[in-house]
C-alpha cells in the first residue's frame, strides 16, 4: 500500500541471499551493490575520497570518548590505547596512496606513531596525539623515521600534547628523522611537550632534506634545558644535510615549560656540526624563554651555515630596569647568540628593543 516499504528481490534469490550479498566484503558485492543518487555505487564514492578517516579503524563503541571537548585524561581512561588502530589506518592510507585524516579529538598512543602515509592531516588546534599511560618517556608522539630514498611527505594540522605538567616527564611532539624532498610540516600546535615541540634531526637518513617547508607552528611550553629547544634543528656527521627551504610564522612560548627546572628551554636552536644547512629562509618568529637564550646557532665550521636568512624575529621582554627584575626572567645570557657562518643575512632581529638586557651576540662569520 501507499507509504509501505517495497523490497525487490532477484528472481532467483531470496531476501536472505540479498542481505548476505549486501553484508559481503567480496569484490562486486557489499557496497558495490548499492547505488548513490549521483549514479555511482557506494564503493565508488568511498574510493573517490582523498582521505582515509582514522575513525573508520577505531571501534564504534569508543567514538563517544573521542572529541575536541573531551579531556585527554577522560579519553585515556575510557578509550584506552589507540596505537594499533592508528597504525592500521596509516597502513591503509599508504596502500591507497591517500591522506590519513584525524578528526578533532585526543588520540592516546602507547608508542611513537611512525608515519608511512605520504600525508597526515588534522584540524589545527583540535586534533591531538597524546601519550597513553605506558608511553615511554624520552620518546616522540609522531615521527617521520629514517627510510631509504627521499620521500615526499606532508603533515598538516596535527597537534601534540605531551601532558608534561600532569606526567612530569619528557614527551616530544613531532620528529622529522628522515631525508625528504619538497615536503611540508604545517599548522602544528604542540603543548606541554617537555622533550621538545618540533625537531629536525635526520639521524641515519640516506638522502638530504631538500626544499622543505615548515610554517604556521605554535609551540606552547615545549622543550627543556636538559633536552631540546621548543624547535630544534640538529645536523651532525650521523645525519644528512638541509638544502633550500623555509621556516615561517613560528610562535614559541616556552616560559612555563619544564617547571621542574628553574631554567627553561631555549626557543629555537640550529646546530650544524659536520653537515650543512644551506639557503633556508626563516622569518616571522615570536619567542619567549625563562632565564635562557631565545635563539642560538652553533657550528664546528663557519661554512656549514651558509646563505640563510633570519628576519622579523620578536620576543617577550626580559628586562632588568633600575635594579629590578621586571618579570622574574632576567638573565645575563645573550638572548640571540649567532655563530653567523658564511654569507648569512639577519634583519629585524628583535628590533623593538625587548632584549635590552643582553641582546644580540654574533660570535663569528664571513661576509
GROMACS .gro file of C-alpha atoms in nm:
model
  367
    1UNK     CA    1   0.000   0.000   0.000
    2UNK     CA    2   0.095   0.363  -0.021
    3UNK     CA    3   0.380   0.450   0.216
    4UNK     CA    4   0.477   0.090   0.280
    5UNK     CA    5   0.837  -0.017   0.202
    6UNK     CA    6   0.879  -0.231  -0.109
    7UNK     CA    7   1.153  -0.493  -0.135
    8UNK     CA    8   1.258  -0.601  -0.483
    9UNK     CA    9   1.439  -0.933  -0.491
   10UNK     CA   10   1.623  -1.106  -0.775
   11UNK     CA   11   1.401  -1.367  -0.936
   12UNK     CA   12   1.635  -1.646  -0.840
   13UNK     CA   13   1.720  -1.519  -0.492
   14UNK     CA   14   1.568  -1.473  -0.151
   15UNK     CA   15   1.571  -1.187   0.100
   16UNK     CA   16   1.835  -1.375   0.300
   17UNK     CA   17   2.056  -1.406  -0.009
   18UNK     CA   18   2.032  -1.032  -0.075
   19UNK     CA   19   2.122  -0.946   0.284
   20UNK     CA   20   2.419  -1.182   0.268
   21UNK     CA   21   2.539  -1.017  -0.053
   22UNK     CA   22   2.499  -0.668   0.092
   23UNK     CA   23   2.699  -0.766   0.401
   24UNK     CA   24   2.976  -0.930   0.199
   25UNK     CA   25   3.322  -0.783   0.166
   26UNK     CA   26   3.397  -0.967  -0.158
   27UNK     CA   27   3.466  -0.776  -0.477
   28UNK     CA   28   3.146  -0.688  -0.659
   29UNK     CA   29   2.929  -0.737  -0.351
   30UNK     CA   30   2.857  -0.530  -0.038
   31UNK     CA   31   2.880  -0.156  -0.102
   32UNK     CA   32   2.936  -0.223  -0.474
   33UNK     CA   33   2.568  -0.324  -0.499
   34UNK     CA   34   2.426  -0.002  -0.350
   35UNK     CA   35   2.375   0.291  -0.587
   36UNK     CA   36   2.410   0.655  -0.482
   37UNK     CA   37   2.177   0.918  -0.625
   38UNK     CA   38   2.459   1.052  -0.844
   39UNK     CA   39   2.486   0.723  -1.030
   40UNK     CA   40   2.796   0.592  -0.853
   41UNK     CA   41   2.798   0.293  -0.625
   42UNK     CA   42   2.878   0.348  -0.259
   43UNK     CA   43   3.208   0.168  -0.319
   44UNK     CA   44   3.297   0.410  -0.600
   45UNK     CA   45   3.207   0.703  -0.375
   46UNK     CA   46   3.433   0.573  -0.097
   47UNK     CA   47   3.720   0.504  -0.337
   48UNK     CA   48   3.696   0.858  -0.476
   49UNK     CA   49   3.768   1.020  -0.138
   50UNK     CA   50   4.108   1.180  -0.098
   51UNK     CA   51   4.145   1.079   0.269
   52UNK     CA   52   4.108   0.780   0.495
   53UNK     CA   53   3.949   0.868   0.828
   54UNK     CA   54   4.124   0.715   1.128
   55UNK     CA   55   3.785   0.675   1.296
   56UNK     CA   56   3.697   0.401   1.045
   57UNK     CA   57   3.955   0.181   1.217
   58UNK     CA   58   3.863   0.266   1.576
   59UNK     CA   59   3.575   0.053   1.717
   60UNK     CA   60   3.245   0.250   1.710
   61UNK     CA   61   3.188   0.190   2.080
   62UNK     CA   62   3.492   0.409   2.150
   63UNK     CA   63   3.384   0.705   1.936
   64UNK     CA   64   3.188   0.865   2.220
   65UNK     CA   65   3.514   0.911   2.413
   66UNK     CA   66   3.697   1.095   2.132
   67UNK     CA   67   3.614   1.459   2.070
   68UNK     CA   68   3.756   1.809   2.097
   69UNK     CA   69   3.553   1.884   2.413
   70UNK     CA   70   3.668   1.563   2.588
   71UNK     CA   71   3.977   1.597   2.808
   72UNK     CA   72   4.279   1.381   2.733
   73UNK     CA   73   4.257   1.214   3.076
   74UNK     CA   74   3.897   1.104   3.005
   75UNK     CA   75   3.988   0.967   2.662
   76UNK     CA   76   4.284   0.780   2.809
   77UNK     CA   77   4.065   0.632   3.083
   78UNK     CA   78   3.773   0.532   2.860
   79UNK     CA   79   3.907   0.474   2.508
   80UNK     CA   80   4.246   0.337   2.613
   81UNK     CA   81   4.543   0.289   2.383
   82UNK     CA   82   4.455   0.367   2.017
   83UNK     CA   83   4.800   0.294   1.876
   84UNK     CA   84   4.715  -0.029   1.691
   85UNK     CA   85   4.411   0.127   1.523
   86UNK     CA   86   4.612   0.430   1.409
   87UNK     CA   87   4.890   0.212   1.266
   88UNK     CA   88   4.632   0.005   1.078
   89UNK     CA   89   4.473   0.321   0.937
   90UNK     CA   90   4.814   0.457   0.838
   91UNK     CA   91   4.896   0.135   0.652
   92UNK     CA   92   4.565   0.156   0.466
   93UNK     CA   93   4.632   0.519   0.370
   94UNK     CA   94   4.979   0.427   0.246
   95UNK     CA   95   4.844   0.137   0.042
   96UNK     CA   96   4.569   0.352  -0.116
   97UNK     CA   97   4.807   0.650  -0.161
   98UNK     CA   98   4.567   0.873   0.033
   99UNK     CA   99   4.597   1.115   0.322
  100UNK     CA  100   4.522   0.992   0.674
  101UNK     CA  101   4.274   1.222   0.848
  102UNK     CA  102   4.236   1.274   1.225
  103UNK     CA  103   3.907   1.443   1.323
  104UNK     CA  104   3.906   1.675   1.625
  105UNK     CA  105   3.981   1.487   1.945
  106UNK     CA  106   4.251   1.334   2.165
  107UNK     CA  107   4.420   1.014   2.044
  108UNK     CA  108   4.616   0.830   2.317
  109UNK     CA  109   4.905   0.614   2.194
  110UNK     CA  110   5.148   0.388   2.380
  111UNK     CA  111   5.427   0.412   2.120
  112UNK     CA  112   5.561   0.661   1.867
  113UNK     CA  113   5.342   0.686   1.557
  114UNK     CA  114   5.591   0.641   1.272
  115UNK     CA  115   5.414   0.783   0.970
  116UNK     CA  116   5.421   0.585   0.644
  117UNK     CA  117   5.126   0.754   0.470
  118UNK     CA  118   5.250   1.031   0.244
  119UNK     CA  119   5.017   1.280   0.411
  120UNK     CA  120   4.865   1.306   0.758
  121UNK     CA  121   4.602   1.574   0.818
  122UNK     CA  122   4.431   1.701   1.131
  123UNK     CA  123   4.229   2.005   1.237
  124UNK     CA  124   4.465   2.279   1.356
  125UNK     CA  125   4.447   2.315   1.732
  126UNK     CA  126   4.192   2.036   1.772
  127UNK     CA  127   4.343   1.701   1.659
  128UNK     CA  128   4.593   1.582   1.922
  129UNK     CA  129   4.813   1.280   1.971
  130UNK     CA  130   4.863   1.232   2.346
  131UNK     CA  131   5.072   0.984   2.547
  132UNK     CA  132   4.887   0.683   2.685
  133UNK     CA  133   4.974   0.585   3.041
  134UNK     CA  134   5.253   0.348   2.931
  135UNK     CA  135   5.402   0.581   2.669
  136UNK     CA  136   5.782   0.580   2.727
  137UNK     CA  137   5.948   0.897   2.849
  138UNK     CA  138   6.206   1.041   2.610
  139UNK     CA  139   6.003   0.945   2.302
  140UNK     CA  140   5.823   1.143   2.031
  141UNK     CA  141   5.450   1.118   1.970
  142UNK     CA  142   5.482   1.141   1.591
  143UNK     CA  143   5.775   1.096   1.357
  144UNK     CA  144   5.889   1.050   1.000
  145UNK     CA  145   6.156   0.789   1.072
  146UNK     CA  146   6.468   0.740   0.861
  147UNK     CA  147   6.390   0.550   0.541
  148UNK     CA  148   6.577   0.466   0.223
  149UNK     CA  149   6.533   0.702  -0.066
  150UNK     CA  150   6.396   1.053  -0.041
  151UNK     CA  151   6.017   1.055   0.004
  152UNK     CA  152   5.781   1.348  -0.034
  153UNK     CA  153   5.587   1.370   0.289
  154UNK     CA  154   5.336   1.607   0.446
  155UNK     CA  155   5.176   1.662   0.784
  156UNK     CA  156   4.921   1.942   0.825
  157UNK     CA  157   4.706   2.044   1.119
  158UNK     CA  158   4.830   1.787   1.369
  159UNK     CA  159   4.854   1.867   1.740
  160UNK     CA  160   5.058   1.713   2.021
  161UNK     CA  161   5.006   1.733   2.396
  162UNK     CA  162   5.284   1.574   2.598
  163UNK     CA  163   5.088   1.627   2.921
  164UNK     CA  164   5.415   1.741   3.080
  165UNK     CA  165   5.258   1.919   3.375
  166UNK     CA  166   5.049   1.608   3.451
  167UNK     CA  167   5.303   1.332   3.377
  168UNK     CA  168   5.603   1.541   3.488
  169UNK     CA  169   5.824   1.366   3.233
  170UNK     CA  170   5.964   1.430   2.888
  171UNK     CA  171   5.749   1.351   2.584
  172UNK     CA  172   5.817   1.509   2.244
  173UNK     CA  173   5.578   1.631   1.977
  174UNK     CA  174   5.699   1.578   1.619
  175UNK     CA  175   6.035   1.450   1.492
  176UNK     CA  176   6.148   1.481   1.130
  177UNK     CA  177   6.401   1.200   1.125
  178UNK     CA  178   6.446   1.138   0.754
  179UNK     CA  179   6.569   1.296   0.435
  180UNK     CA  180   6.284   1.419   0.219
  181UNK     CA  181   6.219   1.627  -0.091
  182UNK     CA  182   5.959   1.904  -0.136
  183UNK     CA  183   5.791   1.813   0.191
  184UNK     CA  184   5.579   2.011   0.435
  185UNK     CA  185   5.520   2.041   0.809
  186UNK     CA  186   5.249   2.300   0.865
  187UNK     CA  187   4.976   2.414   1.103
  188UNK     CA  188   5.130   2.236   1.402
  189UNK     CA  189   5.020   2.301   1.760
  190UNK     CA  190   5.224   2.134   2.035
  191UNK     CA  191   5.184   2.196   2.407
  192UNK     CA  192   5.343   2.061   2.723
  193UNK     CA  193   5.589   1.850   2.522
  194UNK     CA  194   5.884   1.881   2.758
  195UNK     CA  195   6.120   1.673   2.540
  196UNK     CA  196   6.071   1.923   2.256
  197UNK     CA  197   5.790   2.051   2.041
  198UNK     CA  198   5.926   2.005   1.688
  199UNK     CA  199   6.269   1.866   1.600
  200UNK     CA  200   6.456   1.817   1.272
  201UNK     CA  201   6.727   1.552   1.315
  202UNK     CA  202   6.759   1.320   1.010
  203UNK     CA  203   6.965   1.064   1.201
  204UNK     CA  204   7.051   0.762   0.986
  205UNK     CA  205   6.878   0.902   0.676
  206UNK     CA  206   7.033   0.827   0.338
  207UNK     CA  207   6.938   1.145   0.149
  208UNK     CA  208   6.931   1.516   0.226
  209UNK     CA  209   6.633   1.725   0.329
  210UNK     CA  210   6.570   1.933   0.016
  211UNK     CA  211   6.324   2.217  -0.040
  212UNK     CA  212   6.124   2.156   0.276
  213UNK     CA  213   5.868   2.391   0.429
  214UNK     CA  214   5.778   2.446   0.794
  215UNK     CA  215   5.512   2.707   0.860
  216UNK     CA  216   5.234   2.813   1.095
  217UNK     CA  217   5.369   2.644   1.406
  218UNK     CA  218   5.263   2.724   1.763
  219UNK     CA  219   5.468   2.565   2.040
  220UNK     CA  220   5.336   2.628   2.390
  221UNK     CA  221   5.553   2.528   2.687
  222UNK     CA  222   5.761   2.278   2.491
  223UNK     CA  223   6.122   2.170   2.543
  224UNK     CA  224   6.356   2.164   2.841
  225UNK     CA  225   6.704   2.284   2.923
  226UNK     CA  226   6.820   1.925   2.971
  227UNK     CA  227   6.677   1.800   2.640
  228UNK     CA  228   6.583   2.005   2.333
  229UNK     CA  229   6.457   2.351   2.246
  230UNK     CA  230   6.096   2.415   2.158
  231UNK     CA  231   6.203   2.399   1.791
  232UNK     CA  232   6.542   2.242   1.722
  233UNK     CA  233   6.740   2.161   1.409
  234UNK     CA  234   7.045   1.942   1.465
  235UNK     CA  235   7.277   1.822   1.191
  236UNK     CA  236   7.589   1.614   1.253
  237UNK     CA  237   7.819   1.356   1.095
  238UNK     CA  238   7.544   1.099   1.162
  239UNK     CA  239   7.272   1.292   0.976
  240UNK     CA  240   7.215   1.427   0.628
  241UNK     CA  241   7.223   1.795   0.533
  242UNK     CA  242   6.948   2.050   0.466
  243UNK     CA  243   6.944   2.245   0.143
  244UNK     CA  244   6.682   2.505   0.049
  245UNK     CA  245   6.351   2.564   0.219
  246UNK     CA  246   6.168   2.797   0.454
  247UNK     CA  247   6.056   2.821   0.817
  248UNK     CA  248   5.784   3.084   0.863
  249UNK     CA  249   5.521   3.207   1.108
  250UNK     CA  250   5.651   3.038   1.422
  251UNK     CA  251   5.532   3.117   1.776
  252UNK     CA  252   5.731   2.960   2.059
  253UNK     CA  253   5.605   3.047   2.406
  254UNK     CA  254   5.818   2.837   2.637
  255UNK     CA  255   5.825   3.043   2.952
  256UNK     CA  256   5.633   2.782   3.156
  257UNK     CA  257   5.786   2.468   3.004
  258UNK     CA  258   5.957   2.209   3.227
  259UNK     CA  259   5.856   2.356   3.560
  260UNK     CA  260   6.083   2.102   3.732
  261UNK     CA  261   6.380   2.318   3.628
  262UNK     CA  262   6.439   2.683   3.717
  263UNK     CA  263   6.596   2.736   3.373
  264UNK     CA  264   6.352   2.696   3.088
  265UNK     CA  265   6.425   2.563   2.739
  266UNK     CA  266   6.569   2.766   2.457
  267UNK     CA  267   6.308   2.856   2.200
  268UNK     CA  268   6.491   2.785   1.871
  269UNK     CA  269   6.829   2.622   1.809
  270UNK     CA  270   7.027   2.532   1.497
  271UNK     CA  271   7.330   2.303   1.524
  272UNK     CA  272   7.541   2.232   1.216
  273UNK     CA  273   7.828   2.007   1.317
  274UNK     CA  274   7.992   1.844   1.011
  275UNK     CA  275   7.678   1.880   0.796
  276UNK     CA  276   7.546   2.194   0.629
  277UNK     CA  277   7.226   2.394   0.631
  278UNK     CA  278   7.212   2.598   0.311
  279UNK     CA  279   6.974   2.857   0.165
  280UNK     CA  280   6.692   2.839   0.421
  281UNK     CA  281   6.472   3.143   0.485
  282UNK     CA  282   6.347   3.188   0.843
  283UNK     CA  283   6.103   3.470   0.910
  284UNK     CA  284   5.829   3.596   1.141
  285UNK     CA  285   5.922   3.431   1.472
  286UNK     CA  286   5.797   3.510   1.820
  287UNK     CA  287   5.993   3.353   2.106
  288UNK     CA  288   5.996   3.353   2.485
  289UNK     CA  289   6.205   3.163   2.737
  290UNK     CA  290   6.272   3.152   3.111
  291UNK     CA  291   6.623   3.253   3.218
  292UNK     CA  292   6.771   3.124   2.892
  293UNK     CA  293   6.870   3.221   2.539
  294UNK     CA  294   6.589   3.259   2.287
  295UNK     CA  295   6.769   3.178   1.961
  296UNK     CA  296   7.104   3.003   1.923
  297UNK     CA  297   7.305   2.881   1.626
  298UNK     CA  298   7.624   2.678   1.676
  299UNK     CA  299   7.859   2.503   1.434
  300UNK     CA  300   8.201   2.342   1.417
  301UNK     CA  301   8.272   2.528   1.091
  302UNK     CA  302   8.168   2.874   0.977
  303UNK     CA  303   8.098   2.729   0.630
  304UNK     CA  304   7.821   2.492   0.741
  305UNK     CA  305   7.551   2.756   0.794
  306UNK     CA  306   7.550   2.924   0.455
  307UNK     CA  307   7.328   3.156   0.258
  308UNK     CA  308   7.049   3.156   0.517
  309UNK     CA  309   6.821   3.442   0.619
  310UNK     CA  310   6.670   3.529   0.958
  311UNK     CA  311   6.424   3.816   0.960
  312UNK     CA  312   6.142   3.956   1.171
  313UNK     CA  313   6.234   3.788   1.500
  314UNK     CA  314   6.048   3.928   1.800
  315UNK     CA  315   6.004   3.819   2.160
  316UNK     CA  316   5.889   3.868   2.515
  317UNK     CA  317   6.069   4.136   2.715
  318UNK     CA  318   6.329   4.016   2.963
  319UNK     CA  319   6.427   4.346   3.116
  320UNK     CA  320   6.629   4.443   3.422
  321UNK     CA  321   6.539   4.807   3.485
  322UNK     CA  322   6.679   5.025   3.763
  323UNK     CA  323   6.793   4.721   3.958
  324UNK     CA  324   6.455   4.546   3.932
  325UNK     CA  325   6.388   4.215   3.758
  326UNK     CA  326   6.067   4.322   3.588
  327UNK     CA  327   5.917   3.979   3.527
  328UNK     CA  328   6.136   3.727   3.709
  329UNK     CA  329   6.303   3.602   3.392
  330UNK     CA  330   6.605   3.829   3.364
  331UNK     CA  331   6.926   3.657   3.262
  332UNK     CA  332   7.269   3.776   3.158
  333UNK     CA  333   7.271   3.510   2.883
  334UNK     CA  334   7.263   3.659   2.532
  335UNK     CA  335   6.908   3.630   2.406
  336UNK     CA  336   7.017   3.580   2.045
  337UNK     CA  337   7.351   3.400   2.000
  338UNK     CA  338   7.467   3.356   1.642
  339UNK     CA  339   7.768   3.180   1.503
  340UNK     CA  340   7.688   3.356   1.184
  341UNK     CA  341   7.851   3.124   0.932
  342UNK     CA  342   7.905   3.226   0.570
  343UNK     CA  343   7.704   3.482   0.373
  344UNK     CA  344   7.401   3.477   0.603
  345UNK     CA  345   7.167   3.771   0.647
  346UNK     CA  346   6.997   3.890   0.967
  347UNK     CA  347   6.726   4.157   0.958
  348UNK     CA  348   6.492   4.297   1.223
  349UNK     CA  349   6.623   4.074   1.498
  350UNK     CA  350   6.421   4.190   1.799
  351UNK     CA  351   6.418   4.544   1.660
  352UNK     CA  352   6.166   4.660   1.924
  353UNK     CA  353   6.435   4.654   2.196
  354UNK     CA  354   6.282   4.380   2.409
  355UNK     CA  355   6.621   4.219   2.457
  356UNK     CA  356   6.788   4.520   2.612
  357UNK     CA  357   6.940   4.322   2.897
  358UNK     CA  358   7.173   4.111   2.685
  359UNK     CA  359   7.062   4.145   2.326
  360UNK     CA  360   7.230   4.008   2.018
  361UNK     CA  361   7.569   3.838   2.016
  362UNK     CA  362   7.737   3.749   1.687
  363UNK     CA  363   8.035   3.525   1.750
  364UNK     CA  364   8.178   3.451   1.409
  365UNK     CA  365   8.102   3.489   1.043
  366UNK     CA  366   8.224   3.565   0.693
  367UNK     CA  367   8.064   3.830   0.468
   0.00000   0.00000   0.00000
